[in-house]
Amino acid sequence: MKSTNKCFLQQTSIIRPVFFMLFTLAVNFTAKGQIHIGNISHGAGGALLNGPRSVWVSGNYAYLASTGSSSLEIVDITDPAVPVHKGKLTHGTGGALLSYPTSVCVSGNYAYVTSFVGNGLEIVDISNPAAPFHVGKITHGQGGALLDGAIAVF
C-alpha cells in the first residue's frame, strides 16, 4: 500500500510549551485502563529528549521534535517494549533550522519540522534513519512565506 501522508503547516504567535524528559512509546487502552509498553529517556543511546513536543510514527520509526534539545530525534520502535535511539539531526548541523522545533510530519523519505524560534520549516531527508540530513528550509518572509510563529505541521 502506498503512503498517502500529506503534511500541512499551522502558525500562531502564542505557544504553550510542555516539557518532558521522557517519551512514552506506546499505551494500549483496554477496558481495564492503560497498559504501559515502553519508553526511552533523555540521554539513552545518545537521544536528545530534553522537551519532546511532537511525535510522528511511520513504519518502525518514531520521529520526535525535541524543543529543549533543538533536534529531530529518530527512535526505532520495531520492538515497542525496547525502543532504540537510531539517529538525530541538531540545529545548525549542515544548515538545519531546528531552533525550538515544535512539530514534525513525515511523508515518504522526508520529515518536515517547524522551527518556532527560527520562524521556518526545515526539510530533512530520513531515507537513512541513522543519518538524517538537512535538505532545505524556508523561513518567514522568504518568497512571501508567512512563517512567523510556525508551530505545527500535520
Short mmCIF file of N, CA and C in Angstrom, two decimals:
data_model
loop_
_atom_site.label_atom_id
_atom_site.label_comp_id
_atom_site.label_asym_id
_atom_site.label_seq_id
_atom_site.Cartn_x
_atom_site.Cartn_y
_atom_site.Cartn_z
N MET A 1 0.84 -1.17 0.00
CA MET A 1 0.00 0.00 0.00
C MET A 1 0.89 1.24 0.00
N LYS A 2 0.59 2.19 -0.86
CA LYS A 2 1.34 3.42 -0.96
C LYS A 2 0.91 4.40 0.13
N SER A 3 1.88 5.11 0.70
CA SER A 3 1.56 6.10 1.72
C SER A 3 0.89 7.31 1.08
N THR A 4 -0.16 7.81 1.73
CA THR A 4 -0.83 9.00 1.24
C THR A 4 -0.68 10.14 2.24
N ASN A 5 0.37 10.06 3.09
CA ASN A 5 0.58 11.10 4.08
C ASN A 5 0.79 12.44 3.39
N LYS A 6 0.14 13.45 3.90
CA LYS A 6 0.33 14.81 3.44
C LYS A 6 0.55 15.66 4.68
N CYS A 7 1.43 16.64 4.57
CA CYS A 7 1.76 17.49 5.71
C CYS A 7 1.23 18.90 5.48
N PHE A 8 0.66 19.50 6.49
CA PHE A 8 0.14 20.85 6.44
C PHE A 8 0.80 21.68 7.54
N LEU A 9 0.89 22.98 7.33
CA LEU A 9 1.58 23.87 8.26
C LEU A 9 0.60 24.79 8.96
N GLN A 10 0.81 25.00 10.25
CA GLN A 10 -0.01 25.90 11.04
C GLN A 10 0.90 26.91 11.71
N GLN A 11 0.45 28.15 11.83
CA GLN A 11 1.25 29.15 12.52
C GLN A 11 0.41 29.84 13.57
N THR A 12 1.08 30.37 14.58
CA THR A 12 0.44 31.15 15.63
C THR A 12 1.50 31.97 16.33
N SER A 13 1.09 33.00 17.04
CA SER A 13 2.06 33.79 17.78
C SER A 13 2.04 33.43 19.26
N ILE A 14 1.21 32.45 19.63
CA ILE A 14 1.13 32.01 21.03
C ILE A 14 1.57 30.56 21.10
N ILE A 15 2.43 30.27 22.07
CA ILE A 15 2.88 28.89 22.25
C ILE A 15 2.90 28.57 23.74
N ARG A 16 2.44 27.39 24.07
CA ARG A 16 2.46 26.94 25.46
C ARG A 16 3.29 25.67 25.51
N PRO A 17 4.59 25.80 25.78
CA PRO A 17 5.44 24.60 25.76
C PRO A 17 5.14 23.64 26.90
N VAL A 18 5.27 22.38 26.61
CA VAL A 18 5.14 21.32 27.60
C VAL A 18 6.46 20.56 27.58
N PHE A 19 7.14 20.47 28.72
CA PHE A 19 8.44 19.84 28.74
C PHE A 19 8.41 18.53 29.51
N PHE A 20 8.88 17.49 28.87
CA PHE A 20 9.03 16.18 29.49
C PHE A 20 10.39 15.63 29.08
N MET A 21 11.05 14.91 29.95
CA MET A 21 12.35 14.34 29.65
C MET A 21 12.21 12.87 29.26
N LEU A 22 10.99 12.42 29.04
CA LEU A 22 10.74 11.01 28.77
C LEU A 22 9.70 10.92 27.67
N PHE A 23 9.96 10.09 26.71
CA PHE A 23 8.99 9.83 25.65
C PHE A 23 8.39 8.46 25.92
N THR A 24 7.11 8.41 26.24
CA THR A 24 6.44 7.14 26.44
C THR A 24 6.03 6.64 25.07
N LEU A 25 6.56 5.50 24.72
CA LEU A 25 6.43 5.00 23.37
C LEU A 25 5.02 4.61 23.00
N ALA A 26 4.37 3.83 23.81
CA ALA A 26 3.05 3.35 23.41
C ALA A 26 2.21 3.06 24.63
N VAL A 27 0.94 3.28 24.49
CA VAL A 27 0.00 2.95 25.55
C VAL A 27 -1.17 2.23 24.90
N ASN A 28 -1.46 1.03 25.36
CA ASN A 28 -2.62 0.29 24.88
C ASN A 28 -3.79 0.61 25.79
N PHE A 29 -4.94 0.88 25.22
CA PHE A 29 -6.12 1.14 26.02
C PHE A 29 -6.98 -0.11 26.03
N THR A 30 -7.35 -0.52 27.22
CA THR A 30 -8.21 -1.70 27.37
C THR A 30 -9.39 -1.30 28.24
N ALA A 31 -10.31 -2.20 28.40
CA ALA A 31 -11.47 -1.91 29.24
C ALA A 31 -11.06 -1.65 30.68
N LYS A 32 -9.91 -2.18 31.10
CA LYS A 32 -9.46 -2.02 32.48
C LYS A 32 -8.50 -0.86 32.64
N GLY A 33 -8.20 -0.14 31.59
CA GLY A 33 -7.30 1.01 31.71
C GLY A 33 -6.15 0.95 30.72
N GLN A 34 -5.06 1.60 31.07
CA GLN A 34 -3.91 1.71 30.19
C GLN A 34 -2.83 0.70 30.57
N ILE A 35 -2.15 0.21 29.56
CA ILE A 35 -1.02 -0.69 29.80
C ILE A 35 0.21 -0.05 29.18
N HIS A 36 1.20 0.23 29.98
CA HIS A 36 2.44 0.85 29.50
C HIS A 36 3.26 -0.19 28.75
N ILE A 37 3.79 0.19 27.56
CA ILE A 37 4.56 -0.75 26.76
C ILE A 37 6.05 -0.48 26.82
N GLY A 38 6.48 0.76 26.66
CA GLY A 38 7.91 1.04 26.67
C GLY A 38 8.18 2.53 26.64
N ASN A 39 9.43 2.91 26.88
CA ASN A 39 9.81 4.31 26.81
C ASN A 39 11.31 4.44 26.57
N ILE A 40 11.71 5.64 26.22
CA ILE A 40 13.12 5.97 26.07
C ILE A 40 13.30 7.34 26.70
N SER A 41 14.40 7.53 27.42
CA SER A 41 14.59 8.80 28.12
C SER A 41 15.77 9.58 27.57
N HIS A 42 15.83 10.84 27.95
CA HIS A 42 16.91 11.75 27.54
C HIS A 42 18.26 11.12 27.87
N GLY A 43 19.13 11.06 26.88
CA GLY A 43 20.48 10.52 27.08
C GLY A 43 20.61 9.05 26.72
N ALA A 44 19.50 8.31 26.67
CA ALA A 44 19.57 6.88 26.37
C ALA A 44 20.03 6.67 24.93
N GLY A 45 21.16 6.04 24.74
CA GLY A 45 21.68 5.76 23.41
C GLY A 45 22.00 7.01 22.60
N GLY A 46 22.20 8.14 23.28
CA GLY A 46 22.51 9.39 22.59
C GLY A 46 21.29 10.24 22.28
N ALA A 47 20.12 9.80 22.72
CA ALA A 47 18.89 10.55 22.45
C ALA A 47 18.89 11.90 23.15
N LEU A 48 18.50 12.94 22.43
CA LEU A 48 18.36 14.29 22.99
C LEU A 48 16.88 14.57 23.16
N LEU A 49 16.34 14.17 24.29
CA LEU A 49 14.91 14.29 24.53
C LEU A 49 14.60 15.28 25.64
N ASN A 50 15.27 16.42 25.59
CA ASN A 50 15.02 17.48 26.56
C ASN A 50 13.84 18.30 26.06
N GLY A 51 12.65 17.87 26.39
CA GLY A 51 11.45 18.56 25.98
C GLY A 51 10.87 18.08 24.66
N PRO A 52 10.65 16.76 24.49
CA PRO A 52 10.00 16.32 23.27
C PRO A 52 8.59 16.90 23.20
N ARG A 53 8.25 17.48 22.08
CA ARG A 53 6.96 18.17 21.96
C ARG A 53 6.01 17.52 20.97
N SER A 54 6.55 16.86 19.97
CA SER A 54 5.73 16.29 18.91
C SER A 54 6.31 14.96 18.46
N VAL A 55 5.44 14.04 18.08
CA VAL A 55 5.90 12.74 17.58
C VAL A 55 5.07 12.35 16.36
N TRP A 56 5.75 11.74 15.39
CA TRP A 56 5.09 11.19 14.20
C TRP A 56 5.61 9.78 14.05
N VAL A 57 4.74 8.81 13.92
CA VAL A 57 5.14 7.43 13.75
C VAL A 57 4.92 7.03 12.30
N SER A 58 5.97 6.45 11.71
CA SER A 58 5.90 5.98 10.33
C SER A 58 6.69 4.68 10.25
N GLY A 59 6.01 3.60 9.90
CA GLY A 59 6.67 2.30 9.84
C GLY A 59 7.21 1.89 11.20
N ASN A 60 8.49 1.53 11.25
CA ASN A 60 9.13 1.10 12.50
C ASN A 60 9.84 2.22 13.24
N TYR A 61 9.54 3.48 12.88
CA TYR A 61 10.25 4.60 13.49
C TYR A 61 9.30 5.65 14.04
N ALA A 62 9.73 6.25 15.16
CA ALA A 62 9.04 7.40 15.73
C ALA A 62 9.98 8.60 15.54
N TYR A 63 9.44 9.70 15.05
CA TYR A 63 10.20 10.91 14.79
C TYR A 63 9.73 11.96 15.80
N LEU A 64 10.66 12.51 16.57
CA LEU A 64 10.31 13.44 17.63
C LEU A 64 10.95 14.81 17.43
N ALA A 65 10.16 15.85 17.60
CA ALA A 65 10.68 17.21 17.63
C ALA A 65 10.99 17.51 19.09
N SER A 66 12.25 17.70 19.41
CA SER A 66 12.69 17.91 20.79
C SER A 66 13.06 19.38 20.99
N THR A 67 12.14 20.14 21.61
CA THR A 67 12.31 21.59 21.73
C THR A 67 13.53 21.99 22.54
N GLY A 68 13.69 21.42 23.72
CA GLY A 68 14.79 21.80 24.60
C GLY A 68 16.15 21.39 24.07
N SER A 69 16.17 20.42 23.17
CA SER A 69 17.43 19.94 22.59
C SER A 69 17.67 20.51 21.20
N SER A 70 16.69 21.23 20.66
CA SER A 70 16.78 21.78 19.30
C SER A 70 17.20 20.69 18.31
N SER A 71 16.41 19.61 18.30
CA SER A 71 16.78 18.48 17.45
C SER A 71 15.56 17.69 16.96
N LEU A 72 15.80 16.96 15.88
CA LEU A 72 14.87 15.95 15.41
C LEU A 72 15.48 14.63 15.83
N GLU A 73 14.74 13.83 16.59
CA GLU A 73 15.23 12.54 17.08
C GLU A 73 14.47 11.42 16.38
N ILE A 74 15.19 10.35 16.06
CA ILE A 74 14.58 9.19 15.41
C ILE A 74 14.78 7.97 16.30
N VAL A 75 13.66 7.30 16.61
CA VAL A 75 13.67 6.15 17.52
C VAL A 75 13.12 4.94 16.78
N ASP A 76 13.86 3.84 16.82
CA ASP A 76 13.43 2.58 16.23
C ASP A 76 12.46 1.92 17.20
N ILE A 77 11.23 1.70 16.74
CA ILE A 77 10.20 1.11 17.60
C ILE A 77 9.77 -0.26 17.08
N THR A 78 10.68 -0.96 16.41
CA THR A 78 10.38 -2.30 15.91
C THR A 78 9.87 -3.17 17.04
N ASP A 79 10.52 -3.09 18.20
CA ASP A 79 10.05 -3.76 19.41
C ASP A 79 9.59 -2.66 20.37
N PRO A 80 8.29 -2.40 20.45
CA PRO A 80 7.79 -1.30 21.26
C PRO A 80 8.20 -1.37 22.74
N ALA A 81 8.48 -2.56 23.23
CA ALA A 81 8.89 -2.70 24.63
C ALA A 81 10.33 -2.23 24.84
N VAL A 82 11.10 -2.18 23.76
CA VAL A 82 12.51 -1.80 23.86
C VAL A 82 12.86 -0.82 22.72
N PRO A 83 12.39 0.43 22.82
CA PRO A 83 12.72 1.41 21.78
C PRO A 83 14.22 1.73 21.79
N VAL A 84 14.77 1.96 20.59
CA VAL A 84 16.21 2.21 20.47
C VAL A 84 16.44 3.51 19.70
N HIS A 85 17.28 4.38 20.26
CA HIS A 85 17.62 5.62 19.57
C HIS A 85 18.38 5.27 18.30
N LYS A 86 17.92 5.79 17.16
CA LYS A 86 18.52 5.44 15.88
C LYS A 86 19.36 6.57 15.30
N GLY A 87 18.86 7.80 15.35
CA GLY A 87 19.59 8.92 14.76
C GLY A 87 19.02 10.25 15.20
N LYS A 88 19.72 11.33 14.81
CA LYS A 88 19.26 12.66 15.17
C LYS A 88 19.88 13.69 14.23
N LEU A 89 19.23 14.84 14.18
CA LEU A 89 19.76 16.00 13.49
C LEU A 89 19.55 17.17 14.42
N THR A 90 20.61 17.91 14.71
CA THR A 90 20.51 19.04 15.64
C THR A 90 20.60 20.37 14.89
N HIS A 91 20.11 21.41 15.54
CA HIS A 91 20.10 22.76 14.98
C HIS A 91 21.49 23.17 14.51
N GLY A 92 21.58 23.66 13.28
CA GLY A 92 22.84 24.13 12.73
C GLY A 92 23.64 23.08 11.96
N THR A 93 23.39 21.80 12.23
CA THR A 93 24.14 20.74 11.54
C THR A 93 23.79 20.75 10.06
N GLY A 94 24.76 21.01 9.23
CA GLY A 94 24.54 21.05 7.79
C GLY A 94 23.59 22.15 7.34
N GLY A 95 23.37 23.15 8.20
CA GLY A 95 22.45 24.24 7.88
C GLY A 95 21.04 24.03 8.38
N ALA A 96 20.83 22.98 9.17
CA ALA A 96 19.48 22.66 9.66
C ALA A 96 18.91 23.77 10.54
N LEU A 97 17.65 24.11 10.29
CA LEU A 97 16.92 25.11 11.07
C LEU A 97 16.02 24.37 12.06
N LEU A 98 16.58 24.08 13.24
CA LEU A 98 15.83 23.33 14.25
C LEU A 98 15.88 24.04 15.61
N SER A 99 15.81 25.35 15.59
CA SER A 99 15.82 26.13 16.82
C SER A 99 14.41 26.10 17.42
N TYR A 100 14.26 25.35 18.51
CA TYR A 100 12.98 25.14 19.20
C TYR A 100 11.96 24.50 18.26
N PRO A 101 12.25 23.29 17.78
CA PRO A 101 11.30 22.60 16.91
C PRO A 101 10.04 22.22 17.68
N THR A 102 8.89 22.43 17.07
CA THR A 102 7.64 22.20 17.79
C THR A 102 6.76 21.11 17.20
N SER A 103 7.01 20.74 15.95
CA SER A 103 6.14 19.75 15.33
C SER A 103 6.90 19.04 14.21
N VAL A 104 6.51 17.79 13.96
CA VAL A 104 7.13 17.01 12.89
C VAL A 104 6.06 16.23 12.15
N CYS A 105 6.25 16.12 10.83
CA CYS A 105 5.37 15.34 9.97
C CYS A 105 6.27 14.60 8.99
N VAL A 106 5.95 13.34 8.73
CA VAL A 106 6.76 12.53 7.81
C VAL A 106 5.91 12.15 6.61
N SER A 107 6.50 12.30 5.44
CA SER A 107 5.86 11.87 4.20
C SER A 107 6.97 11.32 3.31
N GLY A 108 6.88 10.03 3.00
CA GLY A 108 7.91 9.40 2.19
C GLY A 108 9.25 9.40 2.89
N ASN A 109 10.30 9.87 2.21
CA ASN A 109 11.65 9.92 2.78
C ASN A 109 11.99 11.25 3.42
N TYR A 110 10.97 12.06 3.71
CA TYR A 110 11.24 13.39 4.25
C TYR A 110 10.46 13.66 5.53
N ALA A 111 11.12 14.35 6.45
CA ALA A 111 10.47 14.85 7.66
C ALA A 111 10.40 16.36 7.53
N TYR A 112 9.26 16.90 7.86
CA TYR A 112 9.03 18.35 7.82
C TYR A 112 8.89 18.79 9.27
N VAL A 113 9.73 19.74 9.69
CA VAL A 113 9.80 20.13 11.10
C VAL A 113 9.66 21.64 11.21
N THR A 114 8.72 22.10 12.05
CA THR A 114 8.58 23.54 12.27
C THR A 114 9.62 24.01 13.27
N SER A 115 10.11 25.21 13.04
CA SER A 115 11.08 25.84 13.95
C SER A 115 10.44 27.12 14.46
N PHE A 116 10.00 27.10 15.72
CA PHE A 116 9.29 28.25 16.29
C PHE A 116 10.21 29.46 16.39
N VAL A 117 11.39 29.29 16.98
CA VAL A 117 12.32 30.41 17.14
C VAL A 117 12.91 30.83 15.79
N GLY A 118 13.14 29.84 14.91
CA GLY A 118 13.69 30.14 13.59
C GLY A 118 12.65 30.63 12.59
N ASN A 119 11.37 30.64 13.00
CA ASN A 119 10.29 31.09 12.13
C ASN A 119 10.36 30.44 10.76
N GLY A 120 10.42 29.11 10.74
CA GLY A 120 10.54 28.44 9.46
C GLY A 120 10.14 26.99 9.48
N LEU A 121 10.36 26.37 8.35
CA LEU A 121 10.07 24.96 8.14
C LEU A 121 11.34 24.29 7.63
N GLU A 122 11.81 23.27 8.34
CA GLU A 122 13.02 22.52 7.98
C GLU A 122 12.59 21.24 7.25
N ILE A 123 13.32 20.89 6.20
CA ILE A 123 13.06 19.66 5.46
C ILE A 123 14.27 18.75 5.63
N VAL A 124 14.02 17.52 6.11
CA VAL A 124 15.09 16.59 6.45
C VAL A 124 14.91 15.29 5.65
N ASP A 125 16.00 14.83 5.04
CA ASP A 125 15.99 13.53 4.36
C ASP A 125 16.19 12.45 5.42
N ILE A 126 15.22 11.54 5.54
CA ILE A 126 15.27 10.49 6.55
C ILE A 126 15.36 9.11 5.91
N SER A 127 15.81 9.05 4.64
CA SER A 127 15.89 7.76 3.96
C SER A 127 16.82 6.79 4.69
N ASN A 128 17.82 7.31 5.39
CA ASN A 128 18.66 6.52 6.28
C ASN A 128 18.42 7.04 7.70
N PRO A 129 17.55 6.39 8.49
CA PRO A 129 17.20 6.90 9.82
C PRO A 129 18.41 7.09 10.75
N ALA A 130 19.50 6.38 10.50
CA ALA A 130 20.69 6.53 11.34
C ALA A 130 21.48 7.79 10.98
N ALA A 131 21.21 8.36 9.81
CA ALA A 131 21.97 9.53 9.37
C ALA A 131 21.07 10.53 8.64
N PRO A 132 20.10 11.12 9.35
CA PRO A 132 19.23 12.11 8.70
C PRO A 132 20.05 13.36 8.34
N PHE A 133 19.68 14.03 7.26
CA PHE A 133 20.43 15.24 6.91
C PHE A 133 19.52 16.33 6.34
N HIS A 134 19.98 17.57 6.53
CA HIS A 134 19.29 18.78 6.08
C HIS A 134 19.22 18.79 4.56
N VAL A 135 18.01 19.00 4.03
CA VAL A 135 17.82 19.10 2.59
C VAL A 135 17.50 20.54 2.21
N GLY A 136 16.67 21.18 3.01
CA GLY A 136 16.27 22.54 2.70
C GLY A 136 15.46 23.15 3.82
N LYS A 137 15.15 24.43 3.66
CA LYS A 137 14.34 25.14 4.65
C LYS A 137 13.72 26.35 3.99
N ILE A 138 12.66 26.82 4.58
CA ILE A 138 12.05 28.07 4.16
C ILE A 138 11.75 28.85 5.42
N THR A 139 12.04 30.14 5.41
CA THR A 139 11.85 30.97 6.59
C THR A 139 10.85 32.09 6.32
N HIS A 140 10.38 32.68 7.40
CA HIS A 140 9.40 33.76 7.33
C HIS A 140 9.90 34.87 6.39
N GLY A 141 9.06 35.24 5.46
CA GLY A 141 9.40 36.31 4.53
C GLY A 141 10.06 35.83 3.24
N GLN A 142 10.66 34.66 3.27
CA GLN A 142 11.34 34.13 2.09
C GLN A 142 10.30 33.78 1.02
N GLY A 143 10.39 34.43 -0.10
CA GLY A 143 9.43 34.19 -1.18
C GLY A 143 8.00 34.51 -0.80
N GLY A 144 7.81 35.34 0.21
CA GLY A 144 6.48 35.70 0.66
C GLY A 144 5.89 34.76 1.69
N ALA A 145 6.69 33.80 2.18
CA ALA A 145 6.20 32.83 3.16
C ALA A 145 5.84 33.51 4.48
N LEU A 146 4.72 33.14 5.05
CA LEU A 146 4.28 33.66 6.35
C LEU A 146 4.49 32.58 7.40
N LEU A 147 5.68 32.55 7.98
CA LEU A 147 6.03 31.50 8.92
C LEU A 147 6.41 32.05 10.29
N ASP A 148 6.00 33.26 10.61
CA ASP A 148 6.29 33.85 11.91
C ASP A 148 5.47 33.10 12.96
N GLY A 149 6.13 32.37 13.83
CA GLY A 149 5.42 31.61 14.85
C GLY A 149 4.89 30.27 14.37
N ALA A 150 5.53 29.69 13.36
CA ALA A 150 5.09 28.37 12.88
C ALA A 150 5.25 27.34 13.99
N ILE A 151 4.16 26.68 14.34
CA ILE A 151 4.26 25.70 15.44
C ILE A 151 3.80 24.31 15.09
N ALA A 152 3.11 24.13 13.99
CA ALA A 152 2.60 22.78 13.70
C ALA A 152 2.62 22.49 12.22
N VAL A 153 2.96 21.25 11.93
CA VAL A 153 2.88 20.71 10.59
C VAL A 153 2.21 19.36 10.74
N PHE A 154 1.20 19.11 9.93
CA PHE A 154 0.45 17.86 10.06
C PHE A 154 -0.12 17.43 8.73
#
